[in-house]
Every structure is written in structure tokens, then in C-alpha cells.
mmCIF file of C-alpha atoms in Angstrom:
data_model
loop_
_atom_site.group_PDB
_atom_site.id
_atom_site.type_symbol
_atom_site.label_atom_id
_atom_site.label_comp_id
_atom_site.label_asym_id
_atom_site.label_seq_id
_atom_site.Cartn_x
_atom_site.Cartn_y
_atom_site.Cartn_z
ATOM 1 C CA UNK A 14 61.113 20.708 58.743
ATOM 2 C CA UNK A 15 59.116 18.361 60.921
ATOM 3 C CA UNK A 16 56.107 20.707 60.763
ATOM 4 C CA UNK A 17 56.502 21.094 57.021
ATOM 5 C CA UNK A 18 56.658 17.357 56.489
ATOM 6 C CA UNK A 19 53.633 16.882 58.744
ATOM 7 C CA UNK A 20 51.767 19.557 56.840
ATOM 8 C CA UNK A 21 52.617 17.904 53.537
ATOM 9 C CA UNK A 22 51.538 14.531 54.859
ATOM 10 C CA UNK A 23 48.298 16.046 56.180
ATOM 11 C CA UNK A 24 47.645 17.746 52.866
ATOM 12 C CA UNK A 25 48.383 14.516 51.015
ATOM 13 C CA UNK A 26 45.939 12.598 53.182
ATOM 14 C CA UNK A 27 43.292 15.308 52.718
ATOM 15 C CA UNK A 28 43.807 15.264 48.963
ATOM 16 C CA UNK A 29 43.566 11.508 48.910
ATOM 17 C CA UNK A 30 40.383 11.654 50.981
ATOM 18 C CA UNK A 31 38.985 14.352 48.695
ATOM 19 C CA UNK A 32 39.686 12.177 45.645
ATOM 20 C CA UNK A 33 37.937 9.203 47.218
ATOM 21 C CA UNK A 34 34.912 11.311 48.054
ATOM 22 C CA UNK A 35 34.762 12.766 44.532
ATOM 23 C CA UNK A 36 34.939 9.261 43.093
ATOM 24 C CA UNK A 37 32.117 8.269 45.421
ATOM 25 C CA UNK A 38 30.027 11.232 44.199
ATOM 26 C CA UNK A 39 30.761 10.394 40.579
ATOM 27 C CA UNK A 40 29.723 6.791 41.071
ATOM 28 C CA UNK A 41 26.572 7.976 42.820
ATOM 29 C CA UNK A 42 25.693 10.276 39.924
ATOM 30 C CA UNK A 43 26.272 7.488 37.409
ATOM 31 C CA UNK A 44 24.178 5.083 39.474
ATOM 32 C CA UNK A 45 21.395 7.657 39.788
ATOM 33 C CA UNK A 46 21.316 8.338 36.050
ATOM 34 C CA UNK A 47 21.348 4.621 35.300
ATOM 35 C CA UNK A 48 18.514 4.000 37.743
ATOM 36 C CA UNK A 49 16.288 6.767 36.339
ATOM 37 C CA UNK A 50 17.011 5.600 32.792
ATOM 38 C CA UNK A 51 16.103 2.053 33.744
ATOM 39 C CA UNK A 52 12.836 3.195 35.346
ATOM 40 C CA UNK A 53 11.928 5.195 32.225
ATOM 41 C CA UNK A 54 12.784 2.233 29.999
ATOM 42 C CA UNK A 55 10.700 -0.191 32.061
ATOM 43 C CA UNK A 56 7.795 2.266 32.163
ATOM 44 C CA UNK A 57 7.970 2.758 28.408
ATOM 45 C CA UNK A 58 8.040 -0.975 27.741
ATOM 46 C CA UNK A 59 5.073 -1.570 30.047
ATOM 47 C CA UNK A 60 3.116 1.305 28.505
ATOM 48 C CA UNK A 61 3.792 0.269 24.900
ATOM 49 C CA UNK A 62 3.097 -3.367 25.764
ATOM 50 C CA UNK A 63 -0.226 -2.420 27.355
ATOM 51 C CA UNK A 64 -1.241 -0.346 24.331
ATOM 52 C CA UNK A 65 -0.240 -3.209 22.022
ATOM 53 C CA UNK A 66 -2.332 -5.706 23.974
ATOM 54 C CA UNK A 67 -5.279 -3.313 24.006
ATOM 55 C CA UNK A 68 -4.972 -2.718 20.258
ATOM 56 C CA UNK A 69 -4.836 -6.455 19.520
ATOM 57 C CA UNK A 70 -7.879 -7.043 21.716
ATOM 58 C CA UNK A 71 -9.880 -4.355 19.889
ATOM 59 C CA UNK A 72 -8.845 -5.729 16.489
ATOM 60 C CA UNK A 73 -9.870 -9.210 17.545
ATOM 61 C CA UNK A 74 -13.191 -7.866 18.802
ATOM 62 C CA UNK A 75 -13.877 -6.170 15.471
ATOM 63 C CA UNK A 76 -12.692 -8.822 13.024
ATOM 64 C CA UNK A 77 -13.676 -11.912 14.990
ATOM 65 C CA UNK A 78 -16.993 -10.697 16.411
ATOM 66 C CA UNK A 79 -18.370 -7.668 14.578
ATOM 67 C CA UNK A 80 -17.609 -8.869 11.047
ATOM 68 C CA UNK A 81 -19.860 -11.968 11.381
ATOM 69 C CA UNK A 82 -22.631 -9.774 12.807
ATOM 70 C CA UNK A 83 -22.353 -7.381 9.865
ATOM 71 C CA UNK A 84 -22.353 -10.227 7.348
ATOM 72 C CA UNK A 85 -25.382 -11.987 8.826
ATOM 73 C CA UNK A 86 -27.254 -8.669 9.134
ATOM 74 C CA UNK A 87 -26.643 -7.946 5.457
ATOM 75 C CA UNK A 88 -27.718 -11.450 4.459
ATOM 76 C CA UNK A 89 -30.904 -11.070 6.459
ATOM 77 C CA UNK A 90 -31.685 -7.779 4.722
ATOM 78 C CA UNK A 91 -31.083 -9.204 1.242
ATOM 79 C CA UNK A 92 -33.334 -12.193 1.960
ATOM 80 C CA UNK A 93 -36.146 -9.864 2.962
ATOM 81 C CA UNK A 94 -35.576 -7.750 -0.128
ATOM 82 C CA UNK A 95 -35.822 -10.775 -2.422
ATOM 83 C CA UNK A 96 -39.156 -11.680 -0.901
ATOM 84 C CA UNK A 97 -40.278 -8.090 -1.498
ATOM 85 C CA UNK A 98 -39.044 -8.164 -5.101
ATOM 86 C CA UNK A 99 -41.197 -11.235 -5.823
ATOM 87 C CA UNK A 100 -44.223 -9.431 -4.370
ATOM 88 C CA UNK A 101 -43.458 -6.275 -6.375
ATOM 89 C CA UNK A 102 -43.104 -8.330 -9.551
ATOM 90 C CA UNK A 103 -46.775 -9.318 -9.256
ATOM 91 C CA UNK A 104 -47.681 -5.682 -9.900
ATOM 92 C CA UNK A 105 -46.784 -6.410 -13.518
ATOM 93 C CA UNK A 106 -49.556 -8.969 -13.812
ATOM 94 C CA UNK A 107 -51.532 -8.063 -16.949
ATOM 95 C CA UNK A 108 -54.667 -6.145 -16.037
ATOM 96 C CA UNK A 109 -53.481 -5.159 -12.547
ATOM 97 C CA UNK A 110 -52.109 -1.802 -13.675
ATOM 98 C CA UNK A 111 -53.001 0.025 -16.850
ATOM 99 C CA UNK A 112 -50.244 0.540 -19.363
ATOM 100 C CA UNK A 113 -47.984 3.472 -18.461
ATOM 101 C CA UNK A 114 -48.526 3.422 -14.696
ATOM 102 C CA UNK A 115 -45.257 1.512 -14.116
ATOM 103 C CA UNK A 116 -42.029 3.104 -15.342
ATOM 104 C CA UNK A 117 -40.091 -0.176 -15.431
ATOM 105 C CA UNK A 118 -40.530 -3.784 -16.475
ATOM 106 C CA UNK A 119 -40.653 -6.969 -14.423
ATOM 107 C CA UNK A 120 -37.091 -7.667 -15.567
ATOM 108 C CA UNK A 121 -35.804 -5.048 -13.121
ATOM 109 C CA UNK A 122 -37.165 -7.034 -10.184
ATOM 110 C CA UNK A 123 -35.823 -10.316 -11.542
ATOM 111 C CA UNK A 124 -32.358 -8.840 -12.026
ATOM 112 C CA UNK A 125 -32.426 -7.546 -8.485
ATOM 113 C CA UNK A 126 -33.326 -11.003 -7.165
ATOM 114 C CA UNK A 127 -30.407 -12.557 -9.061
ATOM 115 C CA UNK A 128 -27.945 -9.892 -7.898
ATOM 116 C CA UNK A 129 -29.054 -10.284 -4.279
ATOM 117 C CA UNK A 130 -28.662 -14.043 -4.447
ATOM 118 C CA UNK A 131 -25.114 -13.701 -5.795
ATOM 119 C CA UNK A 132 -24.213 -11.284 -3.002
ATOM 120 C CA UNK A 133 -25.741 -13.543 -0.353
ATOM 121 C CA UNK A 134 -23.748 -16.518 -1.644
ATOM 122 C CA UNK A 135 -20.538 -14.462 -1.561
ATOM 123 C CA UNK A 136 -21.170 -13.136 1.953
ATOM 124 C CA UNK A 137 -22.064 -16.546 3.310
ATOM 125 C CA UNK A 138 -18.904 -18.042 1.824
ATOM 126 C CA UNK A 139 -16.879 -15.407 3.707
ATOM 127 C CA UNK A 140 -18.702 -16.168 6.941
ATOM 128 C CA UNK A 141 -18.430 -19.939 6.463
ATOM 129 C CA UNK A 142 -14.638 -19.592 6.142
ATOM 130 C CA UNK A 143 -14.412 -17.993 9.600
ATOM 131 C CA UNK A 144 -13.643 -20.197 12.616
ATOM 132 C CA UNK A 145 -16.839 -21.422 14.264
ATOM 133 C CA UNK A 146 -17.563 -24.001 16.885
ATOM 134 C CA UNK A 147 -20.177 -25.250 19.293
ATOM 135 C CA UNK A 148 -23.506 -23.472 19.300
ATOM 136 C CA UNK A 149 -22.537 -20.999 16.574
ATOM 137 C CA UNK A 150 -21.690 -23.850 14.214
ATOM 138 C CA UNK A 151 -24.996 -25.527 14.955
ATOM 139 C CA UNK A 152 -27.062 -22.348 14.494
ATOM 140 C CA UNK A 153 -25.307 -21.416 11.259
ATOM 141 C CA UNK A 154 -25.884 -24.882 9.797
ATOM 142 C CA UNK A 155 -29.578 -24.718 10.712
ATOM 143 C CA UNK A 156 -29.894 -21.364 9.012
ATOM 144 C CA UNK A 157 -27.975 -22.528 5.932
ATOM 145 C CA UNK A 158 -30.385 -25.462 5.551
ATOM 146 C CA UNK A 159 -33.447 -23.226 6.020
ATOM 147 C CA UNK A 160 -32.137 -20.715 3.507
ATOM 148 C CA UNK A 161 -31.409 -23.482 0.993
ATOM 149 C CA UNK A 162 -35.049 -24.550 1.171
ATOM 150 C CA UNK A 163 -36.220 -20.941 0.882
ATOM 151 C CA UNK A 164 -34.145 -20.421 -2.256
ATOM 152 C CA UNK A 165 -34.552 -23.796 -3.956
ATOM 153 C CA UNK A 166 -38.227 -24.447 -3.167
ATOM 154 C CA UNK A 167 -39.568 -20.907 -3.105
ATOM 155 C CA UNK A 168 -37.473 -18.139 -4.612
ATOM 156 C CA UNK A 169 -36.112 -19.887 -7.714
ATOM 157 C CA UNK A 170 -39.466 -21.454 -8.780
ATOM 158 C CA UNK A 171 -41.247 -18.110 -8.237
ATOM 159 C CA UNK A 172 -38.616 -16.291 -10.289
ATOM 160 C CA UNK A 173 -38.892 -18.891 -13.058
ATOM 161 C CA UNK A 174 -42.687 -18.481 -13.145
ATOM 162 C CA UNK A 175 -42.308 -14.707 -13.430
ATOM 163 C CA UNK A 176 -39.824 -15.092 -16.267
ATOM 164 C CA UNK A 177 -42.402 -17.222 -18.121
ATOM 165 C CA UNK A 178 -45.150 -14.703 -17.425
ATOM 166 C CA UNK A 179 -47.043 -17.159 -15.194
ATOM 167 C CA UNK A 180 -48.069 -14.557 -12.637
ATOM 168 C CA UNK A 181 -50.808 -16.612 -11.037
ATOM 169 C CA UNK A 182 -48.330 -19.439 -10.372
ATOM 170 C CA UNK A 183 -45.831 -16.930 -8.985
ATOM 171 C CA UNK A 184 -48.517 -15.487 -6.710
ATOM 172 C CA UNK A 185 -49.408 -18.975 -5.469
ATOM 173 C CA UNK A 186 -45.743 -19.770 -4.791
ATOM 174 C CA UNK A 187 -45.317 -16.472 -2.949
ATOM 175 C CA UNK A 188 -48.208 -17.166 -0.590
ATOM 176 C CA UNK A 189 -47.722 -20.885 -0.039
ATOM 177 C CA UNK A 190 -43.953 -21.361 -0.264
ATOM 178 C CA UNK A 191 -41.837 -18.193 -0.426
ATOM 179 C CA UNK A 192 -43.335 -16.406 2.581
ATOM 180 C CA UNK A 193 -43.546 -19.475 4.908
ATOM 181 C CA UNK A 194 -40.002 -20.606 4.062
ATOM 182 C CA UNK A 195 -38.742 -17.044 4.450
ATOM 183 C CA UNK A 196 -40.200 -16.859 7.945
ATOM 184 C CA UNK A 197 -38.596 -20.203 8.807
ATOM 185 C CA UNK A 198 -35.183 -19.052 7.541
ATOM 186 C CA UNK A 199 -35.602 -15.679 9.205
ATOM 187 C CA UNK A 200 -36.312 -17.377 12.534
ATOM 188 C CA UNK A 201 -33.065 -19.320 12.174
ATOM 189 C CA UNK A 202 -31.034 -16.272 11.243
ATOM 190 C CA UNK A 203 -32.564 -14.326 14.136
ATOM 191 C CA UNK A 204 -31.321 -17.016 16.530
ATOM 192 C CA UNK A 205 -27.857 -16.834 14.969
ATOM 193 C CA UNK A 206 -27.885 -13.036 15.202
ATOM 194 C CA UNK A 207 -28.813 -13.113 18.880
ATOM 195 C CA UNK A 208 -26.000 -15.540 19.599
ATOM 196 C CA UNK A 209 -23.445 -13.459 17.681
ATOM 197 C CA UNK A 210 -24.613 -10.229 19.315
ATOM 198 C CA UNK A 211 -24.424 -11.710 22.812
ATOM 199 C CA UNK A 212 -21.015 -13.179 22.031
ATOM 200 C CA UNK A 213 -19.748 -9.824 20.747
ATOM 201 C CA UNK A 214 -21.161 -8.024 23.790
ATOM 202 C CA UNK A 215 -19.535 -10.482 26.204
ATOM 203 C CA UNK A 216 -16.200 -10.180 24.435
ATOM 204 C CA UNK A 217 -16.483 -6.403 24.479
ATOM 205 C CA UNK A 218 -17.004 -6.491 28.233
ATOM 206 C CA UNK A 219 -13.976 -8.754 28.614
ATOM 207 C CA UNK A 220 -11.844 -6.397 26.527
ATOM 208 C CA UNK A 221 -13.153 -3.415 28.467
ATOM 209 C CA UNK A 222 -12.323 -5.118 31.776
ATOM 210 C CA UNK A 223 -8.882 -6.058 30.469
ATOM 211 C CA UNK A 224 -8.219 -2.464 29.406
ATOM 212 C CA UNK A 225 -9.302 -1.234 32.833
ATOM 213 C CA UNK A 226 -6.887 -3.684 34.458
ATOM 214 C CA UNK A 227 -4.086 -2.542 32.154
ATOM 215 C CA UNK A 228 -4.819 1.090 33.019
ATOM 216 C CA UNK A 229 -4.904 0.282 36.726
ATOM 217 C CA UNK A 230 -1.593 -1.571 36.472
ATOM 218 C CA UNK A 231 -0.065 1.302 34.506
ATOM 219 C CA UNK A 232 -1.235 3.846 37.103
ATOM 220 C CA UNK A 233 0.001 1.657 39.958
ATOM 221 C CA UNK A 234 3.340 1.131 38.228
ATOM 222 C CA UNK A 235 3.729 4.845 37.532
ATOM 223 C CA UNK A 236 2.837 5.750 41.122
ATOM 224 C CA UNK A 237 5.292 3.176 42.443
ATOM 225 C CA UNK A 238 7.989 4.466 40.118
ATOM 226 C CA UNK A 239 7.423 8.044 41.280
ATOM 227 C CA UNK A 240 7.658 6.992 44.920
ATOM 228 C CA UNK A 241 10.792 4.957 44.265
ATOM 229 C CA UNK A 242 12.428 7.786 42.320
ATOM 230 C CA UNK A 243 11.568 10.327 45.040
ATOM 231 C CA UNK A 244 12.926 8.100 47.824
ATOM 232 C CA UNK A 245 15.984 7.140 45.802
ATOM 233 C CA UNK A 246 16.600 10.800 44.986
ATOM 234 C CA UNK A 247 16.346 11.692 48.644
ATOM 235 C CA UNK A 248 18.866 9.072 49.701
ATOM 236 C CA UNK A 249 21.023 9.808 46.660
ATOM 237 C CA UNK A 250 21.307 13.510 47.408
ATOM 238 C CA UNK A 251 21.745 12.754 51.064
ATOM 239 C CA UNK A 252 24.597 10.410 50.180
ATOM 240 C CA UNK A 253 26.030 12.927 47.734
ATOM 241 C CA UNK A 254 25.896 16.085 49.806
ATOM 242 C CA UNK A 255 27.549 14.447 52.806
ATOM 243 C CA UNK A 256 30.724 13.363 50.931
ATOM 244 C CA UNK A 257 30.934 16.778 49.272
ATOM 245 C CA UNK A 258 30.666 18.543 52.626
ATOM 246 C CA UNK A 259 33.349 16.274 54.062
ATOM 247 C CA UNK A 260 35.538 16.887 51.014
ATOM 248 C CA UNK A 261 35.136 20.658 51.346
ATOM 249 C CA UNK A 262 35.951 20.495 55.059
ATOM 250 C CA UNK A 263 39.014 18.362 54.323
ATOM 251 C CA UNK A 264 40.229 20.825 51.696
ATOM 252 C CA UNK A 265 39.669 23.761 54.050
#
């Protein structure tokens, strides 16, 4: 009876020890799953956050920097085209070309000048509504003043002379007013273009450097996470196998 009671007590203690070890294993498994889940969640948040920051930086680069460059480039082209349209209109001077050599009238050139002016005004209004400061503000105001003179003192009077058929007056205005004022305005817009291009290039380099830093941080974070998971897994399995072995030995 004494041996039986001792055996029962020994078995009870072994069972109790086995239960404690199994609970320890279960807690370890739960902790391991929670840890891996947390690492995946943190990695996902960092990765999505990095992509979001990169996307916002690229959008800012395009809308804040490239859009002004595109607008000013288009304005510059339309200004040059208007000067060309005035010169082409002089081909309709009576006696310059015989009847039938031109397949269109001078009105086509005048309509083109008016349409270009409307588009320039619209584009400049869009650009003027964008945030500007410092040197950009100064350069844009200088160009706006030079363009106003080009339009009011050169382009509009030349167009009016062509509409009245005063080709000699239009030719005089082209040589003495339109072309000189165009070159003045073009010099101003060139300076603005250089500033905008340099600004866009500098911002692009900043965004590129920022993206490289984000990538480096993501790689470093991923490498660290892998190392941590590997080490944690090692100690986890080490801590799990040992209680299981002890539990098996106790049951045996």
C-alpha cells in the first residue's frame, strides 16, 4: 500500500509537472506567433509609409515644379509663334505675291494671333495662381511686364495695322517694335525658365536622395527583423524543446 501510494503520488507530481511544461510550451507558441505577427505588422506599416511618402514627394515634384516649367515653355512658344504670324501676314502685302500663290487670306494669321493671345492669358493666369516667392516672384513679374509691353506696344498695333490693310505700317512695327520687345520679353522668360528648371532639378535630387534613404532604412529594417526573428526562433525552439523533453522524461 505504501508503494502504491508513493507511486500514485509520484505519478501525480509527474502529471502536474507535465501540465506546467505544456502550459509553458503553449505560452511560448502564443508569444512566438504574436511576436512574428507584430514584426510583420511593423514592417508593413513602415513599407507602406515609405511608399506613401515617396508617392507624395513625386506628386509634389510634378505639380509644384514641372507644371510651371510646362506652362512657361508653352507661353514662350506661343509668343514666338505670334511674332512669326505677324511676319507671315506681310506676305499678303499687295504686289508681293501674285494672285493665287497663297491658298489662304491674311485673316488666318490674325485669327491665330488672337487665339494664341487668349491661350497665353489663360496659361499665365494658372501660373500666377501658383505659390511663388523670392526670386521666382521677381523674375515672373519682370517677364509679365516685358510681355505686357510686347503685346500692347507691338503685337496689338501691328495686328490692327494688318486688319486695316496698312502693310507698310505693320512691317515698320514688326522691325522697330515687335521684334525688339519680343527679344526683351524672351530674355526675361529665359531667365525664369532657367530658375524653374534648376529648382525642379534640385528638388528632384532631394526626392531621389530621400527615396534612397527610405530604401536604405527599409533594407536595414528588414535585415534587422530577419536577424531578430532568427535569433528569437532559435531561443524559442530551444526553450520549447527543453520543456517537451523534460515532460516526456517525466511521463516515461
